[in-house]
Amino acid sequence: MEPDWIRGLIGGLMIGGAAALYLLGNGRIMGASGLLGGLIDGTGRANWAERAVFLTALVLVPALMVAAGLGAASQPVAGTGVLILAGLLVGFGTRLGNGCTSGHGVCGISRLSWRSIAATGVYLATGVLAVIIARMIGWA
């Protein structure tokens, strides 16, 4: 059996630990899209440094772990145009759904938020449906 599940478990524990530390340290929910959105639209000016440090660490820590041999690098399965479109659609969806996977899936469910539980169910079901359709038409 491949030890990939251990990496997933460690990654999940790291995300959960970061969410708990952010909540305990700041009294606010760790939603990556909300942190980034506040930097982009200017509503996060009061704590821009904290937001920037958190988001920078969100990108750099996995890269450093891969460079140190503690993680596996992933390879894109689509072209640049598809990845850009997917990123824009995810950004639109996080704004439309008032949160992202970290906000709803990690922080919202752990707080037993019914809205977050519903949002997580919808985006997981949509992801499953997208994979099924992509396989049916030969994209995956």
Tab-separated table of N, CA and C in Angstrom:
chain	number	residue	atom	x	y	z
A	1	MET	N	0.847	-1.180	0.000
A	1	MET	CA	0.000	0.000	0.000
A	1	MET	C	0.891	1.242	0.000
A	2	GLU	N	0.554	2.187	-0.858
A	2	GLU	CA	1.297	3.442	-0.918
A	2	GLU	C	1.046	4.263	0.347
A	3	PRO	N	2.054	4.966	0.829
A	3	PRO	CA	1.873	5.770	2.048
A	3	PRO	C	1.253	7.137	1.787
A	4	ASP	N	0.561	7.305	0.657
A	4	ASP	CA	-0.033	8.604	0.341
A	4	ASP	C	-1.062	9.049	1.370
A	5	TRP	N	-1.771	8.114	1.967
A	5	TRP	CA	-2.779	8.485	2.949
A	5	TRP	C	-2.119	9.152	4.152
A	6	ILE	N	-0.887	8.784	4.452
A	6	ILE	CA	-0.182	9.418	5.578
A	6	ILE	C	0.092	10.883	5.251
A	7	ARG	N	0.504	11.148	4.025
A	7	ARG	CA	0.721	12.544	3.614
A	7	ARG	C	-0.576	13.330	3.696
A	8	GLY	N	-1.667	12.732	3.261
A	8	GLY	CA	-2.966	13.387	3.356
A	8	GLY	C	-3.354	13.667	4.793
A	9	LEU	N	-3.102	12.701	5.660
A	9	LEU	CA	-3.399	12.879	7.082
A	9	LEU	C	-2.558	14.003	7.681
A	10	ILE	N	-1.275	14.015	7.362
A	10	ILE	CA	-0.395	15.063	7.880
A	10	ILE	C	-0.824	16.429	7.348
A	11	GLY	N	-1.151	16.498	6.061
A	11	GLY	CA	-1.616	17.757	5.477
A	11	GLY	C	-2.899	18.241	6.131
A	12	GLY	N	-3.821	17.325	6.357
A	12	GLY	CA	-5.073	17.690	7.030
A	12	GLY	C	-4.841	18.187	8.442
A	13	LEU	N	-3.937	17.514	9.162
A	13	LEU	CA	-3.607	17.963	10.520
A	13	LEU	C	-2.954	19.349	10.505
A	14	MET	N	-2.117	19.601	9.489
A	14	MET	CA	-1.485	20.916	9.385
A	14	MET	C	-2.520	22.007	9.103
A	15	ILE	N	-3.455	21.728	8.211
A	15	ILE	CA	-4.497	22.713	7.896
A	15	ILE	C	-5.389	22.943	9.119
A	16	GLY	N	-5.797	21.863	9.768
A	16	GLY	CA	-6.624	21.998	10.967
A	16	GLY	C	-5.895	22.731	12.082
A	17	GLY	N	-4.614	22.413	12.257
A	17	GLY	CA	-3.816	23.108	13.270
A	17	GLY	C	-3.665	24.581	12.967
A	18	ALA	N	-3.439	24.914	11.689
A	18	ALA	CA	-3.322	26.321	11.297
A	18	ALA	C	-4.639	27.055	11.539
A	19	ALA	N	-5.757	26.404	11.222
A	19	ALA	CA	-7.068	27.024	11.437
A	19	ALA	C	-7.300	27.269	12.925
A	20	ALA	N	-6.941	26.291	13.753
A	20	ALA	CA	-7.123	26.446	15.200
A	20	ALA	C	-6.230	27.556	15.750
A	21	LEU	N	-4.982	27.598	15.306
A	21	LEU	CA	-4.072	28.654	15.763
A	21	LEU	C	-4.545	30.033	15.329
A	22	TYR	N	-5.018	30.129	14.112
A	22	TYR	CA	-5.518	31.413	13.616
A	22	TYR	C	-6.726	31.869	14.426
A	23	LEU	N	-7.636	30.941	14.717
A	23	LEU	CA	-8.819	31.286	15.507
A	23	LEU	C	-8.441	31.666	16.930
A	24	LEU	N	-7.579	30.873	17.550
A	24	LEU	CA	-7.173	31.168	18.930
A	24	LEU	C	-6.347	32.448	19.020
A	25	GLY	N	-5.493	32.680	18.029
A	25	GLY	CA	-4.629	33.861	18.065
A	25	GLY	C	-5.315	35.154	17.681
A	26	ASN	N	-6.299	35.075	16.773
A	26	ASN	CA	-6.926	36.295	16.260
A	26	ASN	C	-8.409	36.396	16.545
A	27	GLY	N	-9.010	35.288	16.921
A	27	GLY	CA	-10.452	35.308	17.140
A	27	GLY	C	-11.245	35.371	15.840
A	28	ARG	N	-10.593	35.072	14.720
A	28	ARG	CA	-11.258	35.104	13.414
A	28	ARG	C	-11.088	33.760	12.719
A	29	ILE	N	-11.975	33.501	11.758
A	29	ILE	CA	-11.969	32.260	11.004
A	29	ILE	C	-10.918	32.337	9.907
A	30	MET	N	-10.187	31.241	9.713
A	30	MET	CA	-9.170	31.159	8.678
A	30	MET	C	-9.823	30.703	7.371
A	31	GLY	N	-10.251	31.647	6.592
A	31	GLY	CA	-10.752	31.347	5.260
A	31	GLY	C	-9.801	31.975	4.254
A	32	ALA	N	-9.114	31.160	3.490
A	32	ALA	CA	-8.098	31.679	2.572
A	32	ALA	C	-8.686	32.669	1.572
A	33	SER	N	-9.879	32.386	1.050
A	33	SER	CA	-10.467	33.297	0.065
A	33	SER	C	-10.824	34.634	0.705
A	34	GLY	N	-11.280	34.611	1.938
A	34	GLY	CA	-11.594	35.857	2.638
A	34	GLY	C	-10.349	36.672	2.937
A	35	LEU	N	-9.267	35.984	3.302
A	35	LEU	CA	-8.006	36.680	3.564
A	35	LEU	C	-7.484	37.329	2.286
A	36	LEU	N	-7.498	36.586	1.191
A	36	LEU	CA	-7.031	37.121	-0.085
A	36	LEU	C	-7.971	38.202	-0.596
A	37	GLY	N	-9.267	37.961	-0.498
A	37	GLY	CA	-10.249	38.949	-0.951
A	37	GLY	C	-10.108	40.280	-0.236
A	38	GLY	N	-9.819	40.232	1.069
A	38	GLY	CA	-9.622	41.458	1.833
A	38	GLY	C	-8.405	42.242	1.381
A	39	LEU	N	-7.385	41.536	0.915
A	39	LEU	CA	-6.204	42.221	0.371
A	39	LEU	C	-6.515	42.841	-0.986
A	40	ILE	N	-7.297	42.144	-1.789
A	40	ILE	CA	-7.590	42.621	-3.144
A	40	ILE	C	-8.566	43.793	-3.130
A	41	ASP	N	-9.659	43.673	-2.369
A	41	ASP	CA	-10.671	44.740	-2.403
A	41	ASP	C	-10.436	45.848	-1.383
A	42	GLY	N	-9.401	45.711	-0.559
A	42	GLY	CA	-9.039	46.779	0.374
A	42	GLY	C	-9.721	46.720	1.728
A	43	THR	N	-10.629	45.775	1.939
A	43	THR	CA	-11.315	45.707	3.231
A	43	THR	C	-10.409	45.166	4.331
A	44	GLY	N	-9.280	44.588	3.965
A	44	GLY	CA	-8.362	44.032	4.952
A	44	GLY	C	-7.158	44.912	5.231
A	45	ARG	N	-7.291	46.219	4.996
A	45	ARG	CA	-6.162	47.135	5.209
A	45	ARG	C	-5.683	47.141	6.652
A	46	ALA	N	-6.579	47.020	7.585
A	46	ALA	CA	-6.213	47.113	9.001
A	46	ALA	C	-5.249	46.010	9.414
A	47	ASN	N	-5.367	44.846	8.817
A	47	ASN	CA	-4.482	43.727	9.172
A	47	ASN	C	-3.844	43.115	7.933
A	48	TRP	N	-3.433	43.969	6.995
A	48	TRP	CA	-2.873	43.495	5.725
A	48	TRP	C	-1.606	42.676	5.925
A	49	ALA	N	-0.758	43.042	6.890
A	49	ALA	CA	0.509	42.319	7.081
A	49	ALA	C	0.237	40.888	7.531
A	50	GLU	N	-0.681	40.736	8.450
A	50	GLU	CA	-1.046	39.395	8.933
A	50	GLU	C	-1.618	38.546	7.802
A	51	ARG	N	-2.468	39.141	6.978
A	51	ARG	CA	-3.044	38.424	5.838
A	51	ARG	C	-1.951	38.021	4.849
A	52	ALA	N	-1.059	38.955	4.549
A	52	ALA	CA	0.005	38.688	3.581
A	52	ALA	C	0.946	37.597	4.079
A	53	VAL	N	1.294	37.625	5.356
A	53	VAL	CA	2.181	36.600	5.914
A	53	VAL	C	1.510	35.232	5.848
A	54	PHE	N	0.240	35.160	6.224
A	54	PHE	CA	-0.481	33.891	6.206
A	54	PHE	C	-0.554	33.332	4.791
A	55	LEU	N	-0.931	34.169	3.825
A	55	LEU	CA	-1.069	33.696	2.446
A	55	LEU	C	0.278	33.321	1.839
A	56	THR	N	1.327	34.063	2.190
A	56	THR	CA	2.663	33.718	1.708
A	56	THR	C	3.085	32.363	2.259
A	57	ALA	N	2.837	32.140	3.535
A	57	ALA	CA	3.176	30.845	4.148
A	57	ALA	C	2.354	29.722	3.522
A	58	LEU	N	1.124	30.012	3.153
A	58	LEU	CA	0.252	29.017	2.527
A	58	LEU	C	0.846	28.516	1.211
A	59	VAL	N	1.574	29.368	0.522
A	59	VAL	CA	2.211	28.990	-0.738
A	59	VAL	C	3.612	28.431	-0.495
A	60	LEU	N	4.384	29.073	0.373
A	60	LEU	CA	5.789	28.702	0.550
A	60	LEU	C	6.020	27.403	1.318
A	61	VAL	N	5.238	27.123	2.333
A	61	VAL	CA	5.479	25.923	3.142
A	61	VAL	C	5.399	24.647	2.307
A	62	PRO	N	4.354	24.451	1.489
A	62	PRO	CA	4.359	23.239	0.652
A	62	PRO	C	5.542	23.203	-0.315
A	63	ALA	N	5.901	24.349	-0.889
A	63	ALA	CA	7.040	24.382	-1.814
A	63	ALA	C	8.328	24.004	-1.094
A	64	LEU	N	8.504	24.493	0.117
A	64	LEU	CA	9.695	24.146	0.896
A	64	LEU	C	9.704	22.666	1.270
A	65	MET	N	8.538	22.118	1.578
A	65	MET	CA	8.466	20.695	1.921
A	65	MET	C	8.823	19.823	0.720
A	66	VAL	N	8.363	20.201	-0.472
A	66	VAL	CA	8.716	19.456	-1.680
A	66	VAL	C	10.210	19.559	-1.927
A	67	ALA	N	10.763	20.784	-1.780
A	67	ALA	CA	12.197	20.985	-1.999
A	67	ALA	C	13.038	20.184	-1.012
A	68	ALA	N	12.534	20.002	0.202
A	68	ALA	CA	13.258	19.241	1.222
A	68	ALA	C	13.033	17.739	1.104
A	69	GLY	N	12.216	17.306	0.147
A	69	GLY	CA	11.948	15.884	-0.038
A	69	GLY	C	10.891	15.339	0.901
A	70	LEU	N	10.141	16.230	1.564
A	70	LEU	CA	9.119	15.792	2.514
A	70	LEU	C	7.719	15.751	1.907
A	71	GLY	N	7.619	16.057	0.646
A	71	GLY	CA	6.334	16.038	-0.028
A	71	GLY	C	6.535	15.724	-1.486
A	72	ALA	N	5.469	15.416	-2.160
A	72	ALA	CA	5.543	15.087	-3.580
A	72	ALA	C	5.004	16.242	-4.400
A	73	ALA	N	5.754	16.633	-5.416
A	73	ALA	CA	5.281	17.678	-6.321
A	73	ALA	C	4.198	17.094	-7.219
A	74	SER	N	3.224	17.899	-7.557
A	74	SER	CA	2.181	17.429	-8.464
A	74	SER	C	2.407	18.034	-9.837
A	75	GLN	N	1.931	17.343	-10.832
A	75	GLN	CA	2.057	17.798	-12.205
A	75	GLN	C	0.677	18.209	-12.709
A	76	PRO	N	0.590	19.324	-13.417
A	76	PRO	CA	-0.710	19.735	-13.951
A	76	PRO	C	-1.226	18.702	-14.946
A	77	VAL	N	-2.524	18.504	-14.937
A	77	VAL	CA	-3.138	17.534	-15.853
A	77	VAL	C	-3.827	18.230	-17.017
A	78	ALA	N	-3.698	19.556	-17.074
A	78	ALA	CA	-4.327	20.319	-18.146
A	78	ALA	C	-3.385	21.425	-18.582
A	79	GLY	N	-3.708	22.057	-19.689
A	79	GLY	CA	-2.906	23.153	-20.201
A	79	GLY	C	-3.079	24.423	-19.390
A	80	THR	N	-2.249	25.399	-19.681
A	80	THR	CA	-2.257	26.666	-18.947
A	80	THR	C	-3.606	27.370	-19.045
A	81	GLY	N	-4.199	27.386	-20.222
A	81	GLY	CA	-5.493	28.047	-20.398
A	81	GLY	C	-6.584	27.430	-19.531
A	82	VAL	N	-6.613	26.118	-19.475
A	82	VAL	CA	-7.609	25.424	-18.647
A	82	VAL	C	-7.364	25.723	-17.172
A	83	LEU	N	-6.093	25.752	-16.769
A	83	LEU	CA	-5.776	26.049	-15.369
A	83	LEU	C	-6.172	27.478	-14.994
A	84	ILE	N	-5.955	28.422	-15.902
A	84	ILE	CA	-6.360	29.810	-15.637
A	84	ILE	C	-7.879	29.905	-15.537
A	85	LEU	N	-8.587	29.278	-16.473
A	85	LEU	CA	-10.051	29.269	-16.423
A	85	LEU	C	-10.543	28.622	-15.132
A	86	ALA	N	-9.937	27.501	-14.751
A	86	ALA	CA	-10.339	26.822	-13.519
A	86	ALA	C	-10.104	27.719	-12.305
A	87	GLY	N	-8.979	28.409	-12.270
A	87	GLY	CA	-8.700	29.324	-11.158
A	87	GLY	C	-9.706	30.453	-11.072
A	88	LEU	N	-10.072	31.017	-12.222
A	88	LEU	CA	-11.078	32.084	-12.234
A	88	LEU	C	-12.440	31.576	-11.780
A	89	LEU	N	-12.809	30.370	-12.225
A	89	LEU	CA	-14.088	29.790	-11.807
A	89	LEU	C	-14.104	29.496	-10.308
A	90	VAL	N	-12.981	29.015	-9.779
A	90	VAL	CA	-12.897	28.765	-8.333
A	90	VAL	C	-13.026	30.087	-7.575
A	91	GLY	N	-12.336	31.117	-8.049
A	91	GLY	CA	-12.437	32.427	-7.409
A	91	GLY	C	-13.851	32.967	-7.426
A	92	PHE	N	-14.529	32.831	-8.572
A	92	PHE	CA	-15.924	33.255	-8.670
A	92	PHE	C	-16.802	32.455	-7.715
A	93	GLY	N	-16.568	31.141	-7.679
A	93	GLY	CA	-17.369	30.276	-6.801
A	93	GLY	C	-17.175	30.580	-5.326
A	94	THR	N	-15.948	30.914	-4.933
A	94	THR	CA	-15.719	31.220	-3.522
A	94	THR	C	-16.410	32.514	-3.124
A	95	ARG	N	-16.451	33.479	-4.029
A	95	ARG	CA	-17.171	34.720	-3.737
A	95	ARG	C	-18.675	34.469	-3.715
A	96	LEU	N	-19.153	33.685	-4.673
A	96	LEU	CA	-20.579	33.372	-4.749
A	96	LEU	C	-21.033	32.596	-3.508
A	97	GLY	N	-20.190	31.668	-3.043
A	97	GLY	CA	-20.548	30.835	-1.902
A	97	GLY	C	-20.131	31.403	-0.558
A	98	ASN	N	-19.642	32.655	-0.547
A	98	ASN	CA	-19.192	33.312	0.695
A	98	ASN	C	-18.164	32.481	1.444
A	99	GLY	N	-17.236	31.886	0.733
A	99	GLY	CA	-16.173	31.135	1.391
A	99	GLY	C	-15.629	30.039	0.505
A	100	CYS	N	-14.526	29.473	0.935
A	100	CYS	CA	-13.840	28.445	0.152
A	100	CYS	C	-13.763	27.151	0.968
A	101	THR	N	-12.981	26.217	0.480
A	101	THR	CA	-12.875	24.926	1.164
A	101	THR	C	-12.307	25.069	2.559
A	102	SER	N	-11.364	25.964	2.752
A	102	SER	CA	-10.818	26.130	4.108
A	102	SER	C	-11.823	26.815	5.014
A	103	GLY	N	-12.543	27.787	4.490
A	103	GLY	CA	-13.529	28.489	5.316
A	103	GLY	C	-14.721	27.621	5.662
A	104	HIS	N	-15.311	26.995	4.644
A	104	HIS	CA	-16.490	26.163	4.882
A	104	HIS	C	-16.119	24.757	5.342
A	105	GLY	N	-15.244	24.109	4.577
A	105	GLY	CA	-14.944	22.697	4.823
A	105	GLY	C	-14.182	22.427	6.094
A	106	VAL	N	-13.237	23.283	6.437
A	106	VAL	CA	-12.434	23.048	7.638
A	106	VAL	C	-13.018	23.796	8.833
A	107	CYS	N	-13.180	25.102	8.684
A	107	CYS	CA	-13.604	25.922	9.823
A	107	CYS	C	-15.113	25.867	10.063
A	108	GLY	N	-15.899	25.926	8.979
A	108	GLY	CA	-17.351	25.951	9.144
A	108	GLY	C	-17.918	24.649	9.674
A	109	ILE	N	-17.474	23.531	9.121
A	109	ILE	CA	-17.978	22.236	9.587
A	109	ILE	C	-17.563	21.986	11.030
A	110	SER	N	-16.332	22.371	11.381
A	110	SER	CA	-15.885	22.142	12.764
A	110	SER	C	-16.679	22.986	13.759
A	111	ARG	N	-17.295	24.078	13.283
A	111	ARG	CA	-18.153	24.900	14.140
A	111	ARG	C	-19.626	24.486	14.032
A	112	LEU	N	-19.884	23.402	13.287
A	112	LEU	CA	-21.230	22.875	13.056
A	112	LEU	C	-22.153	23.894	12.393
A	113	SER	N	-21.596	24.671	11.469
A	113	SER	CA	-22.375	25.642	10.711
A	113	SER	C	-23.151	24.903	9.626
A	114	TRP	N	-24.487	24.977	9.670
A	114	TRP	CA	-25.304	24.280	8.686
A	114	TRP	C	-25.053	24.819	7.285
A	115	ARG	N	-24.815	26.129	7.178
A	115	ARG	CA	-24.525	26.722	5.870
A	115	ARG	C	-23.234	26.146	5.297
A	116	SER	N	-22.227	25.973	6.142
A	116	SER	CA	-20.958	25.420	5.677
A	116	SER	C	-21.079	23.938	5.339
A	117	ILE	N	-21.865	23.213	6.112
A	117	ILE	CA	-22.083	21.798	5.822
A	117	ILE	C	-22.767	21.655	4.462
A	118	ALA	N	-23.776	22.493	4.206
A	118	ALA	CA	-24.471	22.452	2.916
A	118	ALA	C	-23.526	22.861	1.783
A	119	ALA	N	-22.749	23.929	1.986
A	119	ALA	CA	-21.827	24.393	0.944
A	119	ALA	C	-20.793	23.318	0.620
A	120	THR	N	-20.265	22.667	1.640
A	120	THR	CA	-19.273	21.621	1.423
A	120	THR	C	-19.884	20.452	0.660
A	121	GLY	N	-21.084	20.062	1.012
A	121	GLY	CA	-21.762	18.993	0.280
A	121	GLY	C	-21.986	19.352	-1.178
A	122	VAL	N	-22.354	20.603	-1.439
A	122	VAL	CA	-22.604	21.039	-2.812
A	122	VAL	C	-21.312	21.050	-3.615
A	123	TYR	N	-20.216	21.605	-3.064
A	123	TYR	CA	-19.011	21.648	-3.896
A	123	TYR	C	-18.369	20.283	-4.054
A	124	LEU	N	-18.526	19.385	-3.096
A	124	LEU	CA	-18.018	18.025	-3.293
A	124	LEU	C	-18.842	17.286	-4.341
A	125	ALA	N	-20.147	17.427	-4.282
A	125	ALA	CA	-21.008	16.778	-5.274
A	125	ALA	C	-20.748	17.341	-6.670
A	126	THR	N	-20.548	18.641	-6.755
A	126	THR	CA	-20.242	19.267	-8.044
A	126	THR	C	-18.917	18.764	-8.588
A	127	GLY	N	-17.926	18.603	-7.718
A	127	GLY	CA	-16.638	18.064	-8.142
A	127	GLY	C	-16.757	16.650	-8.670
A	128	VAL	N	-17.527	15.812	-7.985
A	128	VAL	CA	-17.748	14.434	-8.433
A	128	VAL	C	-18.441	14.439	-9.793
A	129	LEU	N	-19.454	15.273	-9.932
A	129	LEU	CA	-20.183	15.363	-11.202
A	129	LEU	C	-19.258	15.854	-12.328
A	130	ALA	N	-18.407	16.822	-12.041
A	130	ALA	CA	-17.481	17.334	-13.052
A	130	ALA	C	-16.511	16.245	-13.515
A	131	VAL	N	-16.026	15.429	-12.589
A	131	VAL	CA	-15.112	14.336	-12.951
A	131	VAL	C	-15.848	13.304	-13.806
A	132	ILE	N	-17.056	12.964	-13.432
A	132	ILE	CA	-17.834	11.996	-14.212
A	132	ILE	C	-18.056	12.505	-15.629
A	133	ILE	N	-18.446	13.770	-15.766
A	133	ILE	CA	-18.671	14.341	-17.100
A	133	ILE	C	-17.373	14.404	-17.887
A	134	ALA	N	-16.274	14.841	-17.239
A	134	ALA	CA	-14.987	14.926	-17.929
A	134	ALA	C	-14.538	13.569	-18.438
A	135	ARG	N	-14.788	12.523	-17.670
A	135	ARG	CA	-14.410	11.171	-18.107
A	135	ARG	C	-15.324	10.690	-19.239
A	136	MET	N	-16.583	11.048	-19.191
A	136	MET	CA	-17.513	10.619	-20.231
A	136	MET	C	-17.161	11.241	-21.575
A	137	ILE	N	-16.701	12.495	-21.568
A	137	ILE	CA	-16.395	13.148	-22.851
A	137	ILE	C	-14.910	13.039	-23.208
A	138	GLY	N	-14.150	12.347	-22.365
A	138	GLY	CA	-12.759	12.071	-22.713
A	138	GLY	C	-11.754	13.117	-22.296
A	139	TRP	N	-12.100	14.017	-21.380
A	139	TRP	CA	-11.145	15.032	-20.914
A	139	TRP	C	-10.243	14.506	-19.813
A	140	ALA	N	-10.637	13.438	-19.155
A	140	ALA	CA	-9.840	12.900	-18.047
A	140	ALA	C	-9.693	11.398	-18.154
